[in-house]
Tab-separated table of C-alpha atoms and ligand atoms in Angstrom:
chain	number	residue	atom	x	y	z
S	1179	MET	CA	11.822	1.204	-1.735
S	1180	ASN	CA	15.431	1.068	-0.589
S	1181	LEU	CA	18.384	2.124	-2.713
S	1182	HIS	CA	21.933	0.861	-2.634
S	1183	GLU	CA	24.532	3.221	-1.195
S	1184	TYR	CA	25.960	3.980	-4.641
S	1185	GLN	CA	22.511	4.803	-6.031
S	1186	GLY	CA	21.665	6.953	-3.025
S	1187	LYS	CA	24.916	8.869	-3.416
S	1188	GLU	CA	24.232	9.472	-7.127
S	1189	LEU	CA	20.815	10.835	-6.196
S	1190	LEU	CA	22.317	13.152	-3.557
S	1191	SER	CA	25.066	14.292	-5.894
S	1192	SER	CA	22.521	15.233	-8.578
S	1193	TYR	CA	21.112	17.769	-6.091
S	1194	GLY	CA	24.513	19.236	-5.311
S	1195	VAL	CA	25.256	17.298	-2.126
S	1196	ARG	CA	28.970	16.586	-1.840
S	1197	ILE	CA	29.674	12.868	-1.674
S	1198	GLN	CA	32.604	10.511	-1.307
S	1199	ARG	CA	33.036	9.642	-4.977
S	1200	GLY	CA	32.968	6.076	-6.186
S	1201	ILE	CA	32.271	3.668	-9.029
S	1202	VAL	CA	30.269	0.472	-8.718
S	1203	ALA	CA	31.883	-2.809	-9.822
S	1204	GLN	CA	30.472	-6.299	-10.450
S	1205	ASN	CA	33.761	-8.209	-10.190
S	1206	ALA	CA	37.397	-7.831	-9.141
S	1207	ASP	CA	38.632	-6.723	-12.591
S	1208	GLU	CA	35.972	-4.050	-12.843
S	1209	ALA	CA	36.986	-2.923	-9.359
S	1210	VAL	CA	40.582	-2.391	-10.515
S	1211	THR	CA	39.416	-0.434	-13.579
S	1212	ALA	CA	37.184	1.649	-11.309
S	1213	ALA	CA	40.050	2.325	-8.905
S	1214	LYS	CA	42.330	3.496	-11.740
S	1215	LYS	CA	39.632	5.826	-13.026
S	1216	LEU	CA	39.071	7.244	-9.537
S	1217	THR	CA	42.774	7.911	-9.155
S	1218	GLU	CA	42.714	9.825	-12.450
S	1219	ASP	CA	39.641	11.834	-11.440
S	1220	THR	CA	40.387	12.532	-7.790
S	1221	GLY	CA	44.079	11.879	-7.289
S	1222	THR	CA	43.350	9.362	-4.551
S	1223	GLY	CA	45.931	6.661	-3.939
S	1224	TRP	CA	43.876	4.607	-1.503
S	1225	HIS	CA	40.412	3.198	-2.072
S	1226	VAL	CA	37.641	1.830	0.119
S	1227	ILE	CA	35.841	-1.247	-1.136
S	1228	LYS	CA	32.254	-1.304	0.084
S	1229	ALA	CA	29.751	-4.159	-0.216
S	1230	GLN	CA	26.496	-3.015	-1.810
S	1231	VAL	CA	23.638	-4.731	0.003
S	1232	HIS	CA	20.459	-3.401	1.555
S	1233	ALA	CA	21.675	-3.568	5.143
S	1234	GLY	CA	23.593	-1.275	7.443
S	1235	GLY	CA	26.488	-2.099	9.726
S	1236	ARG	CA	28.530	-3.414	6.792
S	1237	GLY	CA	31.769	-2.146	8.270
S	1238	LYS	CA	31.271	-4.308	11.368
S	1239	GLY	CA	30.638	-7.393	9.222
S	1240	GLY	CA	33.789	-6.998	7.120
S	1241	GLY	CA	31.957	-5.475	4.165
S	1242	VAL	CA	33.936	-2.197	4.105
S	1243	LYS	CA	37.704	-2.393	3.658
S	1244	LEU	CA	40.543	-0.067	2.818
S	1245	ALA	CA	42.817	-0.933	-0.137
S	1246	LYS	CA	46.212	0.743	-0.323
S	1247	ASN	CA	47.129	-0.331	-3.844
S	1248	LEU	CA	45.596	-1.944	-6.929
S	1249	ASP	CA	46.580	-5.465	-5.835
S	1250	GLU	CA	44.671	-4.950	-2.607
S	1251	VAL	CA	41.714	-3.541	-4.550
S	1252	LYS	CA	41.630	-6.728	-6.588
S	1253	THR	CA	42.033	-9.093	-3.632
S	1254	ILE	CA	39.542	-7.327	-1.375
S	1255	ALA	CA	36.909	-6.848	-4.095
S	1256	GLY	CA	37.291	-10.544	-4.951
S	1257	GLN	CA	36.765	-11.489	-1.315
S	1258	ILE	CA	33.742	-9.256	-0.764
S	1259	ILE	CA	31.871	-10.006	-4.010
S	1260	GLY	CA	30.122	-13.339	-3.589
S	1261	MET	CA	30.350	-13.415	0.197
S	1262	ASP	CA	27.299	-13.746	2.436
S	1263	LEU	CA	27.706	-10.634	4.504
S	1264	VAL	CA	26.464	-10.892	8.067
S	1265	THR	CA	25.890	-7.588	9.874
S	1266	PRO	CA	23.877	-6.600	12.946
S	1267	GLN	CA	21.053	-5.788	10.498
S	1268	THR	CA	20.940	-9.040	8.506
S	1269	SER	CA	19.766	-12.548	9.379
S	1270	ALA	CA	22.340	-15.080	10.570
S	1271	GLU	CA	22.706	-16.362	6.982
S	1272	GLY	CA	23.618	-12.868	5.845
S	1273	LYS	CA	23.090	-11.206	2.486
S	1274	ARG	CA	24.825	-12.263	-0.709
S	1275	VAL	CA	27.009	-9.459	-2.095
S	1276	HIS	CA	26.687	-9.029	-5.869
S	1277	GLN	CA	28.593	-5.780	-6.313
S	1278	VAL	CA	30.942	-3.387	-4.550
S	1279	LEU	CA	31.391	0.348	-4.556
S	1280	VAL	CA	35.005	1.328	-5.120
S	1281	ALA	CA	35.287	4.721	-3.417
S	1282	GLU	CA	38.013	7.309	-2.964
S	1283	ASP	CA	39.639	7.295	0.472
S	1284	VAL	CA	38.447	10.467	2.167
S	1285	TYR	CA	40.027	9.933	5.594
S	1286	TYR	CA	43.390	11.257	4.370
S	1287	PRO	CA	45.574	13.124	6.881
S	1288	GLY	CA	45.827	16.904	6.858
S	1289	ASP	CA	45.680	20.003	9.045
S	1290	ASN	CA	42.799	18.651	11.149
S	1291	GLU	CA	41.578	15.196	12.139
S	1292	PRO	CA	38.645	13.982	10.005
S	1293	GLU	CA	35.402	14.076	12.009
S	1294	GLU	CA	32.226	12.046	11.655
S	1295	TYR	CA	28.687	13.298	12.196
S	1296	TYR	CA	25.253	11.736	11.932
S	1297	MET	CA	22.420	13.195	9.884
S	1298	SER	CA	19.023	11.947	8.777
S	1299	VAL	CA	15.941	13.453	7.190
S	1300	LEU	CA	12.601	11.874	7.983
S	1301	LEU	CA	8.970	12.541	8.734
S	1302	ASN	CA	7.975	13.364	12.282
S	1303	ARG	CA	4.611	11.616	12.375
S	1304	GLY	CA	3.668	13.417	15.564
S	1305	THR	CA	3.743	16.854	13.964
S	1306	GLY	CA	3.280	15.796	10.343
S	1307	ARG	CA	6.441	17.649	9.360
S	1308	ASN	CA	9.800	16.628	8.001
S	1309	MET	CA	12.730	16.973	10.318
S	1310	ILE	CA	16.467	16.828	10.183
S	1311	MET	CA	17.965	14.747	12.962
S	1312	TYR	CA	21.678	15.174	13.568
S	1313	SER	CA	24.440	14.506	16.020
S	1314	THR	CA	28.125	15.031	16.608
S	1315	GLU	CA	28.309	11.284	17.350
S	1316	GLY	CA	28.613	10.003	13.801
S	1317	GLY	CA	29.934	6.695	12.561
S	1318	MET	CA	28.323	4.683	15.351
S	1319	ASP	CA	24.885	3.185	15.979
S	1320	ILE	CA	22.494	6.079	16.384
S	1321	GLU	CA	20.299	3.795	18.544
S	1322	THR	CA	23.162	3.536	21.051
S	1323	VAL	CA	23.665	7.314	21.030
S	1324	ALA	CA	19.918	7.772	21.611
S	1325	GLU	CA	20.065	5.420	24.576
S	1326	GLU	CA	23.274	6.519	26.251
S	1327	THR	CA	23.658	10.190	25.343
S	1328	PRO	CA	20.264	11.431	24.090
S	1329	HIS	CA	21.295	15.061	24.680
S	1330	LEU	CA	23.760	14.704	21.805
S	1331	ILE	CA	20.951	14.226	19.279
S	1332	PHE	CA	19.373	17.374	17.838
S	1333	THR	CA	16.301	17.768	15.673
S	1334	GLU	CA	15.244	20.588	13.387
S	1335	GLU	CA	11.685	20.671	12.087
S	1336	ILE	CA	11.054	22.093	8.658
S	1337	ASP	CA	7.953	24.068	7.727
S	1338	PRO	CA	6.666	22.538	4.485
S	1339	SER	CA	5.504	25.920	3.167
S	1340	THR	CA	8.971	27.488	3.322
S	1341	GLY	CA	11.333	24.524	3.142
S	1342	ILE	CA	14.609	24.744	5.031
S	1343	LEU	CA	15.494	28.351	5.910
S	1344	PRO	CA	19.044	29.742	5.991
S	1345	PHE	CA	18.948	30.298	9.767
S	1346	GLN	CA	18.093	26.629	10.291
S	1347	ALA	CA	21.040	25.470	8.200
S	1348	ARG	CA	23.308	27.783	10.227
S	1349	LYS	CA	21.883	26.518	13.504
S	1350	ILE	CA	22.700	22.942	12.486
S	1351	ALA	CA	26.272	23.847	11.514
S	1352	PHE	CA	26.644	25.724	14.797
S	1353	ASN	CA	25.314	22.867	16.933
S	1354	LEU	CA	27.791	20.550	15.240
S	1355	GLY	CA	30.559	22.839	16.508
S	1356	LEU	CA	31.712	24.009	13.085
S	1357	SER	CA	33.298	27.268	12.058
S	1358	GLY	CA	34.947	28.854	9.037
S	1359	VAL	CA	34.962	26.916	5.771
S	1360	ALA	CA	33.427	23.804	7.338
S	1361	PHE	CA	30.527	25.889	8.688
S	1362	LYS	CA	29.725	27.207	5.212
S	1363	GLU	CA	30.133	23.760	3.689
S	1364	MET	CA	27.683	22.328	6.203
S	1365	THR	CA	24.972	24.916	5.543
S	1366	LYS	CA	25.217	24.100	1.833
S	1367	PHE	CA	25.264	20.366	2.596
S	1368	VAL	CA	22.074	20.329	4.704
S	1369	THR	CA	20.237	22.666	2.372
S	1370	SER	CA	20.888	20.524	-0.700
S	1371	LEU	CA	20.283	17.367	1.305
S	1372	TYR	CA	16.856	18.571	2.354
S	1373	THR	CA	15.993	19.661	-1.183
S	1374	ALA	CA	17.010	16.233	-2.494
S	1375	TYR	CA	14.781	14.559	0.116
S	1376	VAL	CA	11.700	16.568	-0.817
S	1377	LYS	CA	12.193	16.509	-4.599
S	1378	SER	CA	12.778	12.758	-4.706
S	1379	ASP	CA	9.728	12.000	-2.503
S	1380	SER	CA	11.903	10.071	-0.107
S	1381	SER	CA	10.743	8.768	3.240
S	1382	LEU	CA	14.177	8.394	4.805
S	1383	PHE	CA	17.680	9.701	4.272
S	1384	GLU	CA	20.287	8.510	6.728
S	1385	ILE	CA	23.820	9.739	6.233
S	1386	ASN	CA	26.119	8.102	8.755
S	1387	PRO	CA	28.785	9.287	8.691
S	1388	VAL	CA	28.711	12.780	7.281
S	1389	LEU	CA	32.416	13.532	7.187
S	1390	LYS	CA	34.416	16.677	7.800
S	1391	THR	CA	37.643	15.936	5.951
S	1392	SER	CA	41.029	17.056	7.183
S	1393	ASP	CA	40.759	19.970	4.745
S	1394	ASP	CA	37.293	21.013	5.956
S	1395	LYS	CA	35.089	19.581	3.221
S	1396	ILE	CA	31.688	18.236	4.306
S	1397	MET	CA	30.551	15.122	2.475
S	1398	ALA	CA	28.321	12.054	2.614
S	1399	VAL	CA	30.429	8.934	3.170
S	1400	ASP	CA	27.426	6.625	3.501
S	1401	ALA	CA	23.864	6.999	2.205
S	1402	LYS	CA	20.790	5.056	3.193
S	1403	VAL	CA	17.936	6.255	0.987
S	1404	THR	CA	14.374	4.979	1.209
S	1405	LEU	CA	12.019	6.240	-1.481
S	1406	ASP	CA	8.279	6.454	-0.912
S	1407	ALA	CA	7.013	3.574	-3.070
S	1408	ASN	CA	3.648	5.292	-3.459
S	1409	ALA	CA	5.317	8.230	-5.228
S	1410	LEU	CA	7.386	6.199	-7.671
S	1411	TYR	CA	4.828	6.707	-10.428
S	1412	ARG	CA	6.212	10.225	-10.794
S	1413	HIS	CA	9.865	9.155	-10.625
S	1414	LYS	CA	10.215	6.609	-13.437
S	1415	ASP	CA	14.012	6.998	-13.393
S	1416	LEU	CA	14.207	6.194	-9.679
S	1417	ALA	CA	11.741	3.306	-9.954
S	1418	GLU	CA	14.235	1.620	-12.291
S	1419	LEU	CA	16.825	1.510	-9.515
S	1420	ARG	CA	14.923	-1.272	-7.748
S	1421	ASP	CA	17.155	-4.324	-7.178
S	1422	LEU	CA	14.942	-7.396	-6.903
S	1423	ARG	CA	17.897	-9.496	-5.709
S	1424	GLU	CA	17.693	-7.617	-2.410
S	1425	GLU	CA	14.061	-8.508	-1.793
S	1426	SER	CA	12.336	-11.676	-0.613
S	1427	PRO	CA	11.576	-13.717	-3.784
S	1428	ILE	CA	8.126	-14.657	-2.462
S	1429	GLU	CA	7.289	-11.015	-1.794
S	1430	VAL	CA	8.378	-10.039	-5.299
S	1431	GLU	CA	6.182	-12.762	-6.818
S	1432	ALA	CA	3.210	-11.822	-4.632
S	1433	GLY	CA	3.654	-8.163	-5.531
S	1434	ALA	CA	3.506	-9.014	-9.234
S	1435	LEU	CA	0.145	-10.722	-8.589
S	1436	GLY	CA	-1.138	-7.650	-6.777
S	1437	LEU	CA	-1.179	-9.413	-3.414
S	1438	ASN	CA	-0.098	-7.484	-0.354
S	1439	TYR	CA	2.268	-10.020	1.174
S	1440	VAL	CA	4.938	-9.750	3.844
S	1441	ASP	CA	7.039	-12.799	4.645
S	1442	LEU	CA	7.346	-13.625	8.384
S	1443	ASP	CA	8.949	-16.428	10.395
S	1444	GLY	CA	5.955	-18.222	11.928
S	1445	ASN	CA	4.000	-21.443	11.267
S	1446	VAL	CA	0.451	-20.288	10.461
S	1447	GLY	CA	-0.172	-18.886	7.005
S	1448	CYS	CA	-2.947	-16.322	6.780
S	1449	MET	CA	-5.164	-15.180	3.964
S	1450	VAL	CA	-7.257	-12.164	4.824
S	1451	ASN	CA	-9.077	-9.309	3.097
S	1452	GLY	CA	-8.208	-5.875	4.391
S	1453	ALA	CA	-5.052	-4.790	6.194
S	1454	GLY	CA	-6.824	-4.111	9.503
S	1455	LEU	CA	-8.403	-7.556	9.616
S	1456	ALA	CA	-5.046	-9.049	8.612
S	1457	MET	CA	-3.389	-7.417	11.624
S	1458	ALA	CA	-6.180	-8.592	13.946
S	1459	THR	CA	-5.822	-12.089	12.506
S	1460	MET	CA	-2.122	-12.106	13.278
S	1461	ASP	CA	-2.933	-11.183	16.877
S	1462	LEU	CA	-5.482	-13.993	16.963
S	1463	ILE	CA	-2.909	-16.509	15.751
S	1464	LYS	CA	-0.492	-15.413	18.462
S	1465	GLN	CA	-3.147	-15.766	21.134
S	1466	ALA	CA	-3.857	-19.265	19.881
S	1467	GLY	CA	-0.218	-20.176	20.497
S	1468	GLY	CA	0.907	-19.930	16.873
S	1469	GLU	CA	3.107	-17.471	15.029
S	1470	PRO	CA	1.977	-15.839	11.800
S	1471	ALA	CA	4.014	-17.023	8.804
S	1472	ASN	CA	3.027	-14.022	6.765
S	1473	PHE	CA	0.865	-10.974	6.391
S	1474	LEU	CA	-1.382	-11.348	3.373
S	1475	ASP	CA	-4.116	-9.030	2.240
S	1476	VAL	CA	-5.873	-10.511	-0.813
S	1477	GLY	CA	-7.816	-7.290	-1.339
S	1478	GLY	CA	-11.391	-6.889	-2.494
S	1479	THR	CA	-11.734	-9.811	-4.886
S	1480	ALA	CA	-11.465	-13.217	-3.293
S	1481	ASP	CA	-12.568	-15.454	-6.174
S	1482	ALA	CA	-11.213	-18.940	-6.884
S	1483	LYS	CA	-8.335	-17.645	-9.045
S	1484	ARG	CA	-7.222	-15.163	-6.415
S	1485	VAL	CA	-7.532	-17.652	-3.559
S	1486	GLU	CA	-5.500	-20.175	-5.554
S	1487	GLU	CA	-2.747	-17.622	-6.191
S	1488	ALA	CA	-2.713	-16.771	-2.508
S	1489	PHE	CA	-2.552	-20.479	-1.561
S	1490	ARG	CA	0.430	-21.001	-3.858
S	1491	ILE	CA	2.264	-18.018	-2.387
S	1492	ILE	CA	1.600	-19.072	1.212
S	1493	LEU	CA	2.685	-22.667	0.540
S	1494	LYS	CA	6.062	-21.596	-0.861
S	1495	ASP	CA	7.018	-21.111	2.765
S	1496	ASP	CA	8.042	-24.513	4.220
S	1497	GLY	CA	7.397	-23.281	7.751
S	1498	VAL	CA	3.622	-23.190	7.219
S	1499	LYS	CA	1.858	-25.864	9.314
S	1500	ALA	CA	-1.714	-24.565	8.965
S	1501	ILE	CA	-3.560	-21.884	7.018
S	1502	LEU	CA	-6.147	-19.569	8.481
S	1503	ILE	CA	-8.449	-17.861	6.002
S	1504	ASN	CA	-10.289	-14.962	7.583
S	1505	ILE	CA	-12.539	-13.075	5.185
S	1506	PHE	CA	-15.185	-10.502	5.860
S	1507	GLY	CA	-17.868	-10.640	3.185
S	1508	GLY	CA	-19.095	-7.103	2.728
S	1509	ILE	CA	-19.070	-6.333	-0.960
S	1510	VAL	CA	-17.797	-9.794	-1.812
S	1511	ARG	CA	-20.353	-12.403	-0.676
S	1512	CYS	CA	-19.107	-15.134	1.674
S	1513	ASP	CA	-20.608	-17.951	-0.395
S	1514	ARG	CA	-18.576	-16.796	-3.413
S	1515	VAL	CA	-15.419	-16.816	-1.341
S	1516	ALA	CA	-16.278	-20.244	0.049
S	1517	GLN	CA	-16.825	-21.531	-3.475
S	1518	GLY	CA	-13.495	-19.952	-4.404
S	1519	VAL	CA	-11.732	-21.788	-1.577
S	1520	VAL	CA	-13.325	-25.116	-2.516
S	1521	ASP	CA	-12.538	-24.693	-6.239
S	1522	ALA	CA	-8.971	-23.570	-5.577
S	1523	TYR	CA	-8.427	-26.496	-3.214
S	1524	LYS	CA	-9.702	-29.008	-5.793
S	1525	ASN	CA	-7.694	-27.337	-8.542
S	1526	MET	CA	-4.482	-27.687	-6.614
S	1527	GLY	CA	-4.785	-31.456	-6.348
S	1528	ASP	CA	-2.552	-32.658	-3.534
S	1529	ALA	CA	-0.437	-29.495	-3.317
S	1530	ILE	CA	-2.137	-28.578	-0.035
S	1531	LYS	CA	-0.820	-30.791	2.757
S	1532	VAL	CA	-1.726	-28.665	5.761
S	1533	PRO	CA	-5.073	-28.200	7.505
S	1534	ILE	CA	-7.097	-25.163	6.558
S	1535	ILE	CA	-9.398	-23.207	8.823
S	1536	VAL	CA	-11.811	-20.861	7.134
S	1537	ARG	CA	-13.695	-18.160	8.926
S	1538	LEU	CA	-16.205	-16.314	6.792
S	1539	GLN	CA	-18.332	-13.618	8.330
S	1540	GLY	CA	-20.760	-11.199	6.715
S	1541	THR	CA	-23.172	-11.501	3.789
S	1542	ASN	CA	-24.328	-15.120	3.279
S	1543	ALA	CA	-21.971	-16.456	5.954
S	1544	ASP	CA	-24.383	-19.314	6.751
S	1545	ILE	CA	-24.516	-20.520	3.144
S	1546	ALA	CA	-20.724	-20.275	3.016
S	1547	LYS	CA	-20.352	-22.439	6.113
S	1548	GLU	CA	-22.593	-25.112	4.620
S	1549	LEU	CA	-20.594	-25.076	1.408
S	1550	ILE	CA	-17.325	-25.618	3.313
S	1551	ASP	CA	-18.758	-28.239	5.664
S	1552	ASN	CA	-20.254	-30.249	2.797
S	1553	SER	CA	-17.202	-30.028	0.541
S	1554	GLY	CA	-15.607	-33.206	1.889
S	1555	LEU	CA	-12.234	-31.467	1.935
S	1556	ASP	CA	-9.771	-31.082	4.825
S	1557	VAL	CA	-11.128	-27.611	5.496
S	1558	MET	CA	-12.655	-26.553	8.802
S	1559	SER	CA	-15.178	-23.771	9.026
S	1560	ALA	CA	-15.628	-21.248	11.806
S	1561	THR	CA	-17.956	-18.327	12.219
S	1562	GLU	CA	-16.681	-16.608	15.348
S	1563	PHE	CA	-13.226	-15.139	15.824
S	1564	GLN	CA	-12.568	-17.205	18.968
S	1565	GLU	CA	-13.818	-20.363	17.290
S	1566	ALA	CA	-11.240	-19.833	14.549
S	1567	ALA	CA	-8.526	-19.357	17.171
S	1568	ASP	CA	-9.531	-22.565	18.977
S	1569	LYS	CA	-9.371	-24.539	15.741
S	1570	VAL	CA	-5.925	-23.147	14.927
S	1571	GLN	CA	-4.787	-24.140	18.410
S	1572	ALA	CA	-6.218	-27.645	17.959
S	1573	VAL	CA	-4.410	-28.320	14.670
S	1574	LEU	CA	-1.093	-27.027	16.007
S	1575	ALA	CA	-1.304	-29.169	19.161
R	2075	LIG	P1	28.169	0.869	7.253
R	2075	LIG	O1	29.096	0.144	8.159
R	2075	LIG	O2	27.271	-0.070	6.498
R	2075	LIG	O3	27.399	1.944	7.938
R	2075	LIG	O4	29.083	1.555	6.103
R	2075	LIG	P2	29.785	3.007	6.029
R	2075	LIG	O5	29.687	3.476	4.640
R	2075	LIG	O6	29.233	3.913	7.073
R	2075	LIG	O7	31.301	2.672	6.327
R	2075	LIG	C1	31.709	2.120	7.533
R	2075	LIG	C2	32.971	2.766	8.030
R	2075	LIG	O8	34.000	2.619	7.055
R	2075	LIG	C3	32.897	4.263	8.254
R	2075	LIG	O9	32.331	4.625	9.481
R	2075	LIG	C4	34.347	4.635	8.189
R	2075	LIG	O10	34.940	4.490	9.456
R	2075	LIG	C5	34.941	3.626	7.232
R	2075	LIG	N1	35.227	4.332	5.960
R	2075	LIG	C6	34.339	4.709	5.012
R	2075	LIG	N2	34.960	5.397	4.035
R	2075	LIG	C7	36.274	5.431	4.352
R	2075	LIG	C8	37.416	5.995	3.746
R	2075	LIG	O11	37.368	6.627	2.699
R	2075	LIG	N3	38.619	5.809	4.382
R	2075	LIG	C9	38.726	5.131	5.539
R	2075	LIG	N4	39.911	4.997	6.089
R	2075	LIG	N5	37.653	4.603	6.167
R	2075	LIG	C10	36.439	4.746	5.581
R	2076	LIG	MN1	27.177	3.946	7.792
């Protein structure tokens, strides 16, 4: 589960990580109130107005702007709230902005130039250990840094039994070229950052940029936080931070029904039991010249009610031109699934306007095929994988 920048920063701050301070606002007036409060608390005269959407690259899309007085705060916040922000990480339609973070300006001039670094904490799946990835090249696309100057990206693996050790924090500060106050600040920053990552059961922290201010403070200016959804049961407070407006409405609805559904761009809807078979089915659709419109794992029970729910979810997507049902009847018998498909189809009246191909394999597959073939509905049966692919190809042609 992804958090907004402002939520991620609050999480970091609660573990002692220094952050660029800010207050979230839902409209231009709230933004002005927030800016006044920030000036009282921090003494800042300038503010940055930052769109809060689940997408990076906001700066490039015009979603991060500097305001030099309260009038500008009001104008800019008014412009950003309600806009459809397009960034390199969104679709061409962009993401609607519902709120902004009004933050203190931390790029103020001083003895030194402010400097930006990159830092993330994530799992190295190869070694099964968490690692801290960091670079002197902050503020830009880390993918570009990885491509053009890979030697400027460092990693530090953390032993889960000890957590981050003091020498590791010092090594990171050293590799970033820091000394004096900034060096000490950085060791504290990475140590609390790592603690926050572990304690919150996160699966990704990406802080880009980490800033060294002109007076040598180290702080998080941005925060991308992804929590491990499977651990949310032990973080009730964090679970509440979910913002459904940021998620695909169909996925939210499917999730509430207990269906494992991921919305995709293609033209063939699929209904499958088991994630592995669902993946194989998507490959099959591609080979047949189609594109999967979704990933959908209906799970163990594929009775009429469940099949009907899955049908309704799949058909919410206008792009769907055919539906492929691919079910392996192990514990659930194929004839029961077939009956479920027939009942659901009849129940839905004329809601189904696209051809349906059903492949049922496993216990009682032959009875299931008969049931489908004798139903008199616009449903085609298949027993073999290739046969199903051929039928998909035929209906798309
Ligand atoms: P992203 O574009 O979605 O990654 O959003 P960031 O939070 O990383 O902000 C984008 C850019 O805005 C940063 O790289 C900075 O250059 C700039 N920025 C952020 N905070 C401040 C600030 O306090 N003052 C100034 N002048 N620029 C800022
Ligand atoms: Mn950023």
